[in-house]
Amino acid sequence: MRKKNYKIVSLFSGCGGMDLGSEGGFEYLGEKYKRLNTEIVYAMDFDEAICNIYNSNFPNTCHVADIRHLKSKNIQKHNILTGGFPCQSFSVVAQNPKRLGYKDDRGKLFFEMCRILKEKKPSAFVAENVKGILSANKGEAFPLIIKEFEKTGYHVKHNILNAVDFGVPQKRERVFIVGFKNKKHYNKFKFPSPLRRNKNVPLSKVVIPDCEVDEKYFFSDKAINGLLKTKHLESMNKGRVQKLDEPCNTVGAHLAKVSLNSTDPVLRTNGRYRMFTPREVARIQSFPDNFKLSGSRTTNYKALGNAVAPVVMWHLMKNIIDAMESGQL
Ligand SMILES: C[S@@+](CC[C@H](N)C(=O)[O-])C[C@H]1O[C@@H](n2cnc3c(N)ncnc32)[C@H](O)[C@@H]1O
C-alpha cells in the first residue's frame, strides 16, 4: 500500500465508524467511497468487547485503555486527532467569567481530548457529539467547549451534519467540531454540503426480508396485546414504528432494550412488530455489509448506535484533507 500522508489518532474509537469514514475505501448502497490519503496509527477505547469489533475490521489495533490514564508519550506523532467524546454533563458553575466544570467523572473526558491536543499539537482535529450538547446547561456549555478548544491553539468551526443529507437512510443530526492549527487551512475548510443528487434514501433499501430474520427479533403477540390494552394502535405506532418509504429515526445505543413501550424505532412488517437486527442497524448507520460484527447483541447495538455514520465522516474528512492540501499552495 502507498504511504499515506495524513496520520490519524482516534480517541474513543468505539467500533470505528469515524475511523472507517476517515480512511474510506468501502462501498455502501452501490456508491464507492474511495480510499483517502489517511492512515489510522493509533486507536483506543475502554470497552474491550467493542474494541474486539474494531479489531476484526481494521489492520491497526484498538487499544483497550482508559483515556484518563493515557500518556501522550505513548501515542505516535500524527496530523489529525479524532474523537467522539462521550456526551457529558457539564456544569457551568456560576462564576465570572463563566468556565466549564464537570458534574460527574465522565465530564472530564472532553478535557482529556484537549490535553492530548495540547501535548501532541496535530495540525487538525475533529470532535463529534450529540446535538443536545448545543443546548446543554441552557446553552452555556457549548461556547465554553469551543473556547477550551481554541485555548489549546486551534482555529475552530462547528456545524450540524445530518446523515440523511449524505445518502444514508437515517435522520441523525450530530455536531462536528473541526479545528486547524494553521489559519489558511481553517479558511479553506468548508463543512460538506448536503448532497442534492438524490432524494432521501428510504429505510426499505436496508431492511432484511422477514423470512431471513430470526424469530427472537419479533415481539410476541402477548407483548403486543398487552400494550394494545393500554394504548391505541395509532399512538403505539407513533414515533416508533418506522415508515419503510422514509429514512429511519435516529438509532441509539440501547436497541438491545427496545420494547414497544419505548420510543426507540421498531419495524412493522407483514402485520408483525419486530426490532432491527444488528446488521440492519449497521446498514442504517452506513456500514458496508463486509463490516464484521462480533460479540453479544447488546455490544453490537451499543457500538453501532454510538458510531458516527462512516459515510458522513468520509465526506467530512475529505474536506479536511482538501483544505489542508489547498491551504499549502
Ligand atoms: C460515542 S462513542 C464513540 C463512537 C466512535 N466515534 C465511532 O464512530 O464508532 C464513545 C466511546 O467512548 C468510550 N469511552 C467512554 N469513556 C471512556 C474512557 N474513559 N476512556 C476511553 N474510552 C471511553 C465508550 O466505550 C464509547 O465506545
Coordinates of C-alpha atoms and ligand atoms in Angstrom, one line a residue:
M1 CA 0.0 0.0 0.0
R2 CA 1.2 3.5 -0.8
K3 CA 2.4 5.5 2.2
K4 CA -0.4 7.7 3.4
N5 CA 0.3 11.3 4.1
Y6 CA -2.1 12.1 7.0
K7 CA -1.6 10.1 10.2
I8 CA -4.7 10.0 12.4
V9 CA -5.0 9.2 16.1
S10 CA -8.5 8.1 17.0
L11 CA -9.8 8.5 20.6
F12 CA -13.0 6.9 21.9
S13 CA -12.8 4.8 18.7
G14 CA -15.8 2.5 19.5
C15 CA -16.3 0.0 16.7
G16 CA -14.7 2.5 14.3
G17 CA -17.5 4.4 12.5
M18 CA -15.4 7.5 12.5
D19 CA -12.3 5.6 11.6
L20 CA -13.8 3.8 8.6
G21 CA -15.1 7.1 7.3
S22 CA -11.7 8.8 8.0
E23 CA -9.9 6.2 5.9
G24 CA -12.5 5.4 3.2
G25 CA -12.1 2.5 0.8
F26 CA -15.5 1.0 1.2
E27 CA -18.8 0.6 -0.7
Y28 CA -22.2 1.4 0.5
L29 CA -25.6 1.2 -1.3
G30 CA -23.8 1.0 -4.6
E31 CA -21.6 4.1 -4.0
K32 CA -17.8 3.9 -3.8
Y33 CA -16.1 5.9 -1.0
K34 CA -12.5 6.0 -2.2
R35 CA -9.5 5.4 0.0
L36 CA -8.4 8.7 1.4
N37 CA -4.8 9.8 1.9
T38 CA -5.0 8.9 5.6
E39 CA -3.9 6.2 8.0
I40 CA -5.1 5.5 11.5
V41 CA -1.9 5.0 13.5
Y42 CA -3.5 4.7 16.9
A43 CA -7.0 3.9 18.2
M44 CA -8.3 3.4 21.7
D45 CA -11.5 2.7 23.7
F46 CA -12.0 1.4 27.2
D47 CA -14.7 -1.2 26.2
E48 CA -12.9 -4.4 25.4
A49 CA -15.9 -6.1 23.6
I50 CA -16.3 -3.0 21.4
C51 CA -12.5 -2.9 20.7
N52 CA -12.9 -6.6 19.5
I53 CA -15.3 -5.5 16.8
Y54 CA -12.9 -2.8 15.8
N55 CA -10.0 -5.2 15.7
S56 CA -11.8 -7.6 13.3
N57 CA -12.2 -4.8 10.8
F58 CA -9.1 -2.7 10.8
P59 CA -5.4 -3.5 10.2
N60 CA -4.4 -1.4 13.2
T61 CA -5.3 -2.3 16.8
C62 CA -7.8 -0.6 19.0
H63 CA -6.1 -0.5 22.4
V64 CA -8.2 -1.1 25.5
A65 CA -7.4 1.9 27.6
D66 CA -9.0 4.5 29.8
I67 CA -8.2 7.9 28.3
R68 CA -7.6 9.2 31.8
H69 CA -4.5 7.0 32.1
L70 CA -3.3 7.5 28.5
K71 CA 0.1 9.2 28.3
S72 CA 0.6 11.2 25.2
K73 CA 4.2 10.0 25.0
N74 CA 2.7 6.6 24.2
I75 CA 0.9 8.0 21.2
Q76 CA 2.5 8.3 17.8
K77 CA 3.1 11.7 16.2
H78 CA 0.1 12.5 14.0
N79 CA -1.5 15.1 11.8
I80 CA -5.2 14.7 12.8
L81 CA -6.8 13.8 16.1
T82 CA -10.4 12.5 16.0
G83 CA -12.7 11.7 18.9
G84 CA -16.4 11.4 19.6
F85 CA -16.1 12.2 23.2
P86 CA -18.9 10.7 25.3
C87 CA -21.9 13.0 25.9
Q88 CA -21.3 14.6 29.2
S89 CA -22.9 16.5 32.0
F90 CA -21.1 19.8 32.3
S91 CA -21.8 22.2 35.0
V92 CA -21.3 25.8 34.1
V93 CA -20.5 27.0 37.6
A94 CA -21.9 30.4 38.4
Q95 CA -18.7 32.4 38.2
N96 CA -17.4 35.4 36.5
P97 CA -16.0 34.7 33.9
K98 CA -18.0 31.5 33.4
R99 CA -16.0 28.4 32.9
L100 CA -16.6 24.7 32.4
G101 CA -16.8 22.4 35.3
Y102 CA -18.0 18.8 35.3
K103 CA -20.8 17.3 37.3
D104 CA -19.5 13.8 37.2
D105 CA -16.4 11.9 36.3
R106 CA -17.4 11.5 32.6
G107 CA -17.4 15.3 32.2
K108 CA -13.6 15.1 32.4
L109 CA -13.3 13.2 29.1
F110 CA -13.6 16.3 26.9
F111 CA -10.7 17.8 28.8
E112 CA -8.6 14.7 28.1
M113 CA -9.0 15.3 24.4
C114 CA -7.8 18.9 24.9
R115 CA -4.9 17.6 26.9
I116 CA -3.8 15.4 24.1
L117 CA -4.2 18.2 21.6
K118 CA -2.0 20.5 23.8
E119 CA 0.7 17.9 24.2
K120 CA 0.8 16.4 20.6
K121 CA -0.2 19.5 18.6
P122 CA -1.5 17.8 15.5
S123 CA -2.4 20.0 12.5
A124 CA -6.2 19.4 12.8
F125 CA -8.8 17.7 15.0
V126 CA -12.4 16.6 14.7
A127 CA -14.7 16.1 17.7
E128 CA -18.2 14.8 17.5
N129 CA -21.2 14.9 19.8
V130 CA -24.9 14.8 20.0
K131 CA -27.0 17.8 19.0
G132 CA -28.1 18.2 22.7
I133 CA -24.6 19.5 23.5
L134 CA -25.6 22.8 21.9
S135 CA -28.3 23.4 24.5
A136 CA -26.6 21.7 27.5
N137 CA -26.6 23.9 30.6
K138 CA -29.1 26.3 29.0
G139 CA -26.8 26.8 26.0
E140 CA -23.9 27.9 28.2
A141 CA -21.7 24.9 28.0
F142 CA -21.1 24.7 24.2
P143 CA -19.5 28.2 23.7
L144 CA -17.2 27.3 26.6
I145 CA -16.3 24.0 25.0
I146 CA -15.4 25.8 21.8
K147 CA -13.3 28.3 23.8
E148 CA -11.5 25.5 25.5
F149 CA -10.5 24.0 22.1
E150 CA -9.4 27.5 21.0
K151 CA -7.3 27.8 24.1
T152 CA -5.4 24.7 23.0
G153 CA -4.2 26.7 20.0
Y154 CA -6.8 25.9 17.2
H155 CA -9.0 27.9 14.9
V156 CA -12.3 26.2 15.4
K157 CA -15.6 25.8 13.4
H158 CA -18.6 23.7 14.2
N159 CA -21.7 22.5 12.3
I160 CA -24.6 20.1 12.5
L161 CA -24.5 17.3 9.9
N162 CA -27.5 15.2 9.2
A163 CA -26.7 11.7 7.9
V164 CA -29.9 11.8 5.7
D165 CA -28.3 14.5 3.6
F166 CA -25.5 12.2 2.5
G167 CA -27.4 9.3 1.1
V168 CA -27.9 7.5 4.5
P169 CA -31.4 6.2 5.3
Q170 CA -31.4 7.8 8.8
K171 CA -32.3 11.1 10.3
R172 CA -29.2 11.6 12.5
E173 CA -28.1 15.0 13.4
R174 CA -24.7 15.3 15.1
V175 CA -22.5 18.3 16.0
F176 CA -19.0 18.2 14.5
I177 CA -16.3 20.5 15.8
V178 CA -13.3 20.9 13.5
G179 CA -10.1 22.8 14.4
F180 CA -6.9 23.7 12.5
K181 CA -3.6 25.0 13.8
N182 CA -3.0 26.8 10.5
K183 CA -5.3 29.8 9.7
K184 CA -5.0 29.1 6.0
H185 CA -6.3 25.6 6.4
Y186 CA -9.1 26.9 8.6
N187 CA -10.1 29.5 5.9
K188 CA -10.1 26.9 3.2
F189 CA -12.2 24.4 5.1
K190 CA -15.9 24.0 4.4
F191 CA -18.3 21.6 6.0
P192 CA -19.7 19.2 3.4
S193 CA -22.9 20.4 1.9
P194 CA -26.0 18.2 1.7
L195 CA -25.9 16.1 -1.5
R196 CA -28.6 17.1 -3.8
R197 CA -28.0 14.3 -6.3
N198 CA -30.7 12.1 -5.0
K199 CA -33.8 12.2 -2.8
N200 CA -33.8 10.8 0.7
V201 CA -32.9 7.1 0.8
P202 CA -35.8 5.1 2.3
L203 CA -35.4 2.6 5.1
S204 CA -36.6 -0.2 2.8
K205 CA -33.2 -0.1 1.0
V206 CA -31.5 -1.6 4.0
V207 CA -34.2 -3.8 5.7
I208 CA -33.7 -7.5 5.6
P209 CA -36.7 -9.6 4.5
D210 CA -38.6 -11.1 7.4
C211 CA -38.0 -14.7 6.2
E212 CA -34.3 -14.1 6.9
V213 CA -34.8 -12.6 10.3
D214 CA -34.5 -14.8 13.4
E215 CA -37.7 -15.2 15.4
K216 CA -36.0 -13.7 18.5
Y217 CA -36.3 -10.2 16.9
F218 CA -40.1 -10.3 16.7
F219 CA -42.2 -9.1 19.6
S220 CA -44.6 -11.7 20.9
D221 CA -48.4 -11.5 20.4
K222 CA -48.6 -11.3 24.2
A223 CA -46.4 -8.2 24.4
I224 CA -48.4 -6.5 21.6
N225 CA -51.9 -7.4 23.0
G226 CA -50.8 -6.3 26.5
L227 CA -49.8 -2.9 25.1
L228 CA -52.9 -2.6 23.0
K229 CA -55.0 -2.8 26.2
T230 CA -53.5 0.4 27.4
K231 CA -52.7 2.2 24.1
H232 CA -54.5 2.9 20.9
L233 CA -52.8 1.3 17.9
E234 CA -52.1 4.7 16.4
S235 CA -50.5 6.1 19.4
M236 CA -48.5 2.9 19.8
N237 CA -47.2 3.3 16.3
K238 CA -46.4 7.0 16.6
G239 CA -42.8 7.8 16.6
R240 CA -41.5 4.3 17.0
V241 CA -42.9 2.2 14.1
Q242 CA -40.8 3.3 11.1
K243 CA -42.1 4.0 7.7
L244 CA -40.3 1.9 5.1
D245 CA -40.6 4.6 2.4
E246 CA -38.8 7.2 4.6
P247 CA -35.5 7.4 6.3
C248 CA -35.4 5.9 9.8
N249 CA -35.3 7.9 13.0
T250 CA -32.0 8.0 14.8
V251 CA -30.8 4.6 16.0
G252 CA -29.4 4.9 19.5
A253 CA -27.1 2.7 21.6
H254 CA -29.9 1.0 23.6
L255 CA -31.7 -1.1 21.0
A256 CA -31.0 -4.2 22.9
K257 CA -33.5 -3.0 25.4
V258 CA -36.0 -1.8 22.9
S259 CA -39.6 -2.6 23.7
L260 CA -42.9 -1.5 22.2
N261 CA -43.2 0.8 25.2
S262 CA -40.0 2.7 24.5
T263 CA -39.7 5.4 21.8
D264 CA -36.8 3.6 20.0
P265 CA -37.5 2.8 16.4
V266 CA -39.1 -0.6 15.6
L267 CA -40.5 -2.1 12.4
R268 CA -43.9 -3.4 11.5
T269 CA -43.7 -5.8 8.6
N270 CA -46.3 -8.3 7.3
G271 CA -48.5 -7.4 10.3
R272 CA -45.9 -8.2 12.9
Y273 CA -43.7 -5.9 15.1
R274 CA -40.0 -6.5 15.4
M275 CA -36.8 -4.8 16.4
F276 CA -33.9 -4.2 14.0
T277 CA -31.2 -6.8 13.8
P278 CA -27.6 -5.6 14.4
R279 CA -26.9 -6.0 10.7
E280 CA -29.8 -3.7 9.9
V281 CA -28.5 -1.1 12.4
A282 CA -25.1 -1.3 10.8
R283 CA -26.7 -0.7 7.4
I284 CA -28.9 2.2 8.8
Q285 CA -25.6 3.7 10.0
S286 CA -24.0 3.3 6.6
F287 CA -21.5 0.5 7.5
P288 CA -20.9 -1.7 4.5
D289 CA -22.0 -5.4 4.6
N290 CA -18.4 -6.6 4.8
F291 CA -18.0 -4.8 8.2
K292 CA -17.8 -7.7 10.7
L293 CA -19.9 -7.8 13.8
S294 CA -18.9 -9.9 16.8
G295 CA -19.8 -10.3 20.4
S296 CA -23.2 -10.1 22.1
R297 CA -26.3 -8.4 20.6
T298 CA -26.0 -5.8 23.4
T299 CA -22.4 -5.0 22.4
N300 CA -23.3 -4.7 18.8
Y301 CA -26.2 -2.4 19.3
K302 CA -24.2 -0.2 21.7
A303 CA -21.2 0.1 19.4
L304 CA -23.2 0.7 16.2
G305 CA -25.7 3.0 17.8
N306 CA -22.9 5.2 19.2
A307 CA -21.0 5.3 16.0
V308 CA -20.5 8.2 13.6
A309 CA -22.1 7.2 10.3
P310 CA -19.0 6.3 8.2
V311 CA -20.4 8.0 5.0
V312 CA -20.8 11.3 6.9
M313 CA -17.3 11.1 8.3
W314 CA -15.9 10.3 4.8
H315 CA -17.3 13.5 3.4
L316 CA -16.1 15.5 6.3
M317 CA -12.5 14.0 6.3
K318 CA -12.3 14.5 2.5
N319 CA -13.0 18.2 3.0
I320 CA -10.5 18.5 5.9
I321 CA -7.8 16.9 3.7
D322 CA -8.7 19.1 0.7
A323 CA -8.4 22.2 3.0
M324 CA -5.0 21.1 4.3
E325 CA -3.8 20.4 0.7
S326 CA -5.1 23.6 -0.9
G327 CA -4.1 25.7 2.1
Q328 CA -0.5 24.7 1.4
L329 CA -0.5 26.3 -2.1
Ligands
LIG1 C1 -19.8 8.0 21.2 S1 -18.8 6.5 21.3 C2 -17.7 6.8 20.0 C3 -18.0 6.1 18.8 C4 -17.0 6.2 17.7 N1 -16.6 7.6 17.4 C5 -17.5 5.6 16.3 O1 -17.7 6.3 15.4 O2 -17.7 4.4 16.3 C6 -17.9 6.9 22.8 C7 -16.9 5.8 23.2 O3 -16.1 6.3 24.3 C8 -15.8 5.2 25.0 N2 -15.3 5.7 26.4 C9 -16.1 6.2 27.4 N3 -15.3 6.5 28.4 C10 -14.0 6.3 28.1 C11 -12.8 6.4 28.7 N4 -12.7 6.9 30.0 N5 -11.7 6.0 28.1 C12 -11.7 5.5 26.9 N6 -12.9 5.3 26.2 C13 -14.0 5.7 26.8 C14 -17.0 4.3 25.1 O4 -16.7 2.9 25.3 C15 -17.6 4.5 23.6 O5 -17.2 3.5 22.8

